[in-house]
Tab-separated table of C-alpha atoms and ligand atoms in Angstrom:
chain	number	residue	atom	x	y	z
A	907	UNK	CA	118.681	125.322	94.627
A	908	UNK	CA	121.759	123.288	95.300
A	909	UNK	CA	122.218	120.693	98.010
A	910	UNK	CA	125.016	121.462	100.452
A	911	UNK	CA	124.594	118.566	102.824
A	912	UNK	CA	122.862	115.193	102.536
A	913	UNK	CA	123.043	112.523	105.162
A	914	UNK	CA	121.492	109.161	105.697
A	915	UNK	CA	119.454	109.107	108.902
A	916	UNK	CA	117.803	105.717	109.325
A	917	UNK	CA	115.938	102.771	107.828
A	918	UNK	CA	112.607	101.659	109.236
A	919	UNK	CA	109.800	99.281	108.489
A	920	UNK	CA	107.390	101.146	110.776
A	921	UNK	CA	106.157	104.674	110.121
A	922	UNK	CA	106.023	105.226	113.886
A	923	UNK	CA	109.800	104.821	114.079
A	924	UNK	CA	110.578	107.321	111.294
A	925	UNK	CA	112.176	110.700	112.155
A	926	UNK	CA	109.946	113.339	113.753
A	927	UNK	CA	107.539	114.567	111.052
A	928	UNK	CA	108.622	118.160	111.371
A	929	UNK	CA	110.120	118.809	107.923
A	930	UNK	CA	108.688	118.578	104.395
A	931	UNK	CA	109.216	115.098	103.000
A	932	UNK	CA	109.578	113.836	99.414
A	933	UNK	CA	109.322	110.101	98.775
A	934	UNK	CA	110.633	108.214	95.756
A	935	UNK	CA	108.588	105.272	94.650
A	936	UNK	CA	108.160	103.143	91.548
A	937	UNK	CA	108.838	99.711	90.238
A	938	UNK	CA	111.849	97.789	91.388
A	939	UNK	CA	114.950	98.742	89.423
A	940	UNK	CA	113.386	101.864	87.900
A	941	UNK	CA	116.191	103.984	89.380
A	942	UNK	CA	114.899	105.476	92.658
A	943	UNK	CA	118.112	105.106	94.626
A	944	UNK	CA	120.233	106.245	91.666
A	945	UNK	CA	118.139	109.398	91.313
A	946	UNK	CA	118.614	110.217	94.997
A	947	UNK	CA	122.370	109.889	94.548
A	948	UNK	CA	122.243	112.057	91.441
A	949	UNK	CA	120.260	114.810	93.184
A	950	UNK	CA	122.514	114.813	96.237
A	951	UNK	CA	125.705	114.276	94.190
A	952	UNK	CA	126.753	111.463	96.536
A	953	UNK	CA	127.328	108.259	94.649
A	954	UNK	CA	126.899	105.758	97.461
A	955	UNK	CA	124.335	107.592	99.593
A	956	UNK	CA	121.385	105.400	98.622
A	957	UNK	CA	122.274	101.794	97.877
A	958	UNK	CA	121.759	100.838	94.238
A	959	UNK	CA	121.948	97.525	92.441
A	960	UNK	CA	121.491	96.084	88.990
A	961	UNK	CA	119.330	93.427	90.654
A	962	UNK	CA	115.790	94.498	91.520
A	963	UNK	CA	114.639	94.454	95.134
A	964	UNK	CA	117.668	96.224	96.612
A	965	UNK	CA	115.809	98.765	98.771
A	966	UNK	CA	113.660	96.990	101.329
A	967	UNK	CA	112.905	99.564	103.994
A	968	UNK	CA	111.792	103.176	104.407
A	969	UNK	CA	115.101	105.084	104.189
A	970	UNK	CA	115.310	108.668	105.403
A	971	UNK	CA	117.892	111.179	104.202
A	972	UNK	CA	118.136	114.629	105.753
A	973	UNK	CA	118.924	117.365	103.247
A	974	UNK	CA	120.444	120.650	104.391
A	975	UNK	CA	118.697	120.173	107.745
A	976	UNK	CA	115.522	121.448	106.093
A	977	UNK	CA	113.813	118.597	104.246
A	978	UNK	CA	113.709	114.817	103.959
A	979	UNK	CA	114.222	112.591	100.958
A	980	UNK	CA	112.852	109.082	101.330
A	981	UNK	CA	113.914	106.028	99.361
A	982	UNK	CA	111.241	103.336	99.316
A	983	UNK	CA	111.261	99.720	98.158
A	984	UNK	CA	109.977	99.157	94.645
A	985	UNK	CA	106.638	97.621	93.853
A	986	UNK	CA	105.906	94.885	91.345
A	987	UNK	CA	109.007	92.834	91.874
A	988	UNK	CA	108.005	89.316	90.896
A	989	UNK	CA	110.979	87.401	92.213
A	990	UNK	CA	110.278	87.762	95.917
A	991	UNK	CA	107.769	85.602	97.756
A	992	UNK	CA	104.128	86.612	97.737
A	993	UNK	CA	104.391	87.047	101.477
A	994	UNK	CA	107.272	89.506	101.194
A	995	UNK	CA	105.456	91.432	98.481
A	996	UNK	CA	102.334	91.727	100.626
A	997	UNK	CA	104.457	92.905	103.535
A	998	UNK	CA	106.170	95.618	101.430
A	999	UNK	CA	102.832	96.621	99.927
A	1000	UNK	CA	101.365	97.101	103.375
A	1001	UNK	CA	104.402	98.977	104.610
A	1002	UNK	CA	104.352	101.366	101.639
A	1003	UNK	CA	100.605	101.911	101.820
A	1004	UNK	CA	100.716	102.585	105.503
A	1005	UNK	CA	103.591	104.998	104.989
A	1006	UNK	CA	101.759	106.854	102.196
A	1007	UNK	CA	98.629	107.283	104.286
A	1008	UNK	CA	100.040	107.887	107.743
A	1009	UNK	CA	103.142	109.951	107.191
A	1010	UNK	CA	101.776	113.356	108.089
A	1011	UNK	CA	104.666	115.447	106.706
A	1012	UNK	CA	104.672	113.652	103.333
A	1013	UNK	CA	104.625	116.595	100.954
A	1014	UNK	CA	104.923	115.042	97.522
A	1015	UNK	CA	105.435	111.554	96.115
A	1016	UNK	CA	107.756	111.173	93.145
A	1017	UNK	CA	106.465	108.295	91.042
A	1018	UNK	CA	109.347	107.018	88.946
A	1019	UNK	CA	108.544	105.582	85.533
A	1020	UNK	CA	110.914	103.902	83.093
A	1021	UNK	CA	111.106	106.247	80.092
A	1022	UNK	CA	111.932	103.273	77.848
A	1023	UNK	CA	108.519	101.698	78.288
A	1024	UNK	CA	104.996	102.249	77.025
A	1025	UNK	CA	102.543	102.935	79.894
A	1026	UNK	CA	102.523	100.010	82.317
A	1027	UNK	CA	99.307	98.900	84.002
A	1028	UNK	CA	100.931	98.596	87.409
A	1029	UNK	CA	102.196	102.200	87.293
A	1030	UNK	CA	98.904	103.590	85.990
A	1031	UNK	CA	97.030	101.755	88.752
A	1032	UNK	CA	99.417	103.003	91.383
A	1033	UNK	CA	98.984	106.629	90.267
A	1034	UNK	CA	95.227	106.160	89.978
A	1035	UNK	CA	95.172	105.077	93.610
A	1036	UNK	CA	97.308	108.023	94.723
A	1037	UNK	CA	94.914	110.370	92.946
A	1038	UNK	CA	91.871	108.759	94.539
A	1039	UNK	CA	93.485	108.948	97.959
A	1040	UNK	CA	94.379	112.608	97.448
A	1041	UNK	CA	98.108	112.034	97.849
A	1042	UNK	CA	100.047	114.679	95.869
A	1043	UNK	CA	102.456	113.232	93.315
A	1044	UNK	CA	104.510	114.067	90.245
A	1045	UNK	CA	105.755	111.756	87.492
A	1046	UNK	CA	109.485	111.309	87.050
A	1047	UNK	CA	110.680	109.510	83.920
A	1048	UNK	CA	114.024	107.768	84.450
A	1049	UNK	CA	116.918	106.455	82.348
A	1050	UNK	CA	116.371	108.905	79.476
A	1051	UNK	CA	120.026	108.399	78.451
A	1052	UNK	CA	119.251	104.861	77.348
A	1053	UNK	CA	117.403	105.872	74.187
A	1054	UNK	CA	116.742	108.728	71.794
A	1055	UNK	CA	114.900	111.852	72.861
A	1056	UNK	CA	112.206	111.020	70.335
A	1057	UNK	CA	111.435	107.705	72.000
A	1058	UNK	CA	111.429	109.274	75.433
A	1059	UNK	CA	109.012	111.979	74.281
A	1060	UNK	CA	106.789	109.342	72.710
A	1061	UNK	CA	106.571	107.355	75.951
A	1062	UNK	CA	105.972	110.479	78.036
A	1063	UNK	CA	103.168	111.515	75.661
A	1064	UNK	CA	101.627	108.023	75.883
A	1065	UNK	CA	101.622	108.165	79.679
A	1066	UNK	CA	100.092	111.638	79.696
A	1067	UNK	CA	97.427	110.552	77.210
A	1068	UNK	CA	96.555	107.559	79.401
A	1069	UNK	CA	96.403	109.708	82.515
A	1070	UNK	CA	94.257	112.234	80.642
A	1071	UNK	CA	91.589	109.536	80.161
A	1072	UNK	CA	90.906	109.602	83.913
A	1073	UNK	CA	92.105	112.954	85.221
A	1074	UNK	CA	91.134	116.478	84.189
A	1075	UNK	CA	94.358	117.861	85.519
A	1076	UNK	CA	97.581	116.078	84.716
A	1077	UNK	CA	100.311	115.803	87.337
A	1078	UNK	CA	103.589	117.556	86.614
A	1079	UNK	CA	106.257	115.459	84.984
A	1080	UNK	CA	110.049	115.480	84.756
A	1081	UNK	CA	112.442	113.653	82.455
A	1082	UNK	CA	115.662	112.487	84.116
A	1083	UNK	CA	118.850	110.539	83.678
A	1084	UNK	CA	120.946	109.659	86.700
A	1085	UNK	CA	124.053	109.196	84.571
A	1086	UNK	CA	123.694	112.431	82.578
A	1087	UNK	CA	122.216	114.480	85.452
A	1088	UNK	CA	119.283	115.341	83.203
A	1089	UNK	CA	116.379	116.919	85.078
A	1090	UNK	CA	118.402	117.661	88.198
A	1091	UNK	CA	117.913	121.447	88.143
A	1092	UNK	CA	114.218	121.082	87.348
A	1093	UNK	CA	113.566	118.636	90.196
A	1094	UNK	CA	115.519	120.670	92.724
A	1095	UNK	CA	113.750	123.879	91.664
A	1096	UNK	CA	110.428	122.130	92.079
A	1097	UNK	CA	111.345	120.952	95.583
A	1098	UNK	CA	112.586	124.418	96.474
A	1099	UNK	CA	109.317	125.961	95.341
A	1100	UNK	CA	107.205	123.450	97.279
A	1101	UNK	CA	109.369	123.915	100.393
A	1102	UNK	CA	108.699	127.644	100.108
A	1103	UNK	CA	104.936	127.043	99.866
A	1104	UNK	CA	105.034	124.729	102.904
A	1105	UNK	CA	106.936	127.351	104.915
A	1106	UNK	CA	104.455	130.051	103.881
A	1107	UNK	CA	101.485	127.876	104.822
A	1108	UNK	CA	103.145	127.332	108.197
A	1109	UNK	CA	103.581	131.077	108.694
A	1110	UNK	CA	99.933	131.692	107.934
A	1111	UNK	CA	98.679	128.937	110.261
B	17	GTP	P1	115.096	98.860	93.961
B	17	GTP	O1	115.713	99.472	95.177
B	17	GTP	O2	115.545	97.472	93.719
B	17	GTP	O3	113.610	98.993	93.932
B	17	GTP	O4	115.648	99.638	92.658
B	17	GTP	P2	115.804	101.208	92.386
B	17	GTP	O5	114.549	101.742	91.779
B	17	GTP	O6	116.310	101.913	93.601
B	17	GTP	O7	116.912	101.228	91.229
B	17	GTP	P3	118.479	101.549	91.339
B	17	GTP	O8	118.684	103.014	91.576
B	17	GTP	O9	119.120	100.599	92.277
B	17	GTP	O10	118.921	101.291	89.821
B	17	GTP	C1	118.708	100.071	89.175
B	17	GTP	C2	119.700	99.914	88.022
B	17	GTP	O11	119.442	100.872	86.996
B	17	GTP	C3	121.168	100.127	88.429
B	17	GTP	O12	121.957	99.210	87.703
B	17	GTP	C4	121.442	101.561	88.004
B	17	GTP	O13	122.808	101.808	87.711
B	17	GTP	C5	120.599	101.671	86.741
B	17	GTP	N1	120.144	103.068	86.517
B	17	GTP	C6	119.382	103.808	87.351
B	17	GTP	N2	119.125	105.029	86.827
B	17	GTP	C7	119.754	105.069	85.638
B	17	GTP	C8	119.856	106.070	84.598
B	17	GTP	O14	119.320	107.184	84.671
B	17	GTP	N3	120.575	105.725	83.504
B	17	GTP	C9	121.175	104.500	83.355
B	17	GTP	N4	121.830	104.257	82.230
B	17	GTP	N5	121.074	103.543	84.294
B	17	GTP	C10	120.389	103.816	85.423
B	18	MG	MG1	116.523	101.257	95.524
């Protein structure tokens, strides 16, 4: 699949104000600065579509992008950013949680993980919670260009081993680099396949 058209629709803090939940929706989440907005720009091949920054905490709202008039990409604020007030963190946490639970067309969550790091407690806990809540997700390792393939594979294996301690079935995972466009075809093929399944389920309903 290739993306022909990607446009920014709106930013909201309230799920109720988000676009009509009529299309499959894929949300990008993960720690601040992990590369969520950059990955959205890489997938859509539009450099400035989602706002990026070298400083964590750039994305602060639920941002909707409409892709080819058939599905939504959502850029969310990062979790675990220490340098904002506790109050602001609680507010974001609530907003994200509410979004994850109430957004009825949410089809799959992309949990972004820094491929340079050993498994992080905050990410493992976040995925644990998604699993418990029955929210479908995949793991997306970012910034693979920043180190050797061997190190990336080591960190991916460590994450999968950790996840395997709790879950019988491991979520799918993708290795990406926003600068090298690594993983772009794989992610887009995955989305295409899920979109097809959603359409089929709709036909059978
Ligand atoms: P918040 O919105 O603050 O939560 O951050 P984010 O997860 O959206 O991260 P963002 O896309 O803004 O990227 C953070 C920084 O990492 C920026 O300086 C990006 O240029 C850099 N970056 C993101 N992805 C990659 C990548 O794949 N490779 C390299 N080398 N740098 C990346
Ligand atoms: Mg961002």
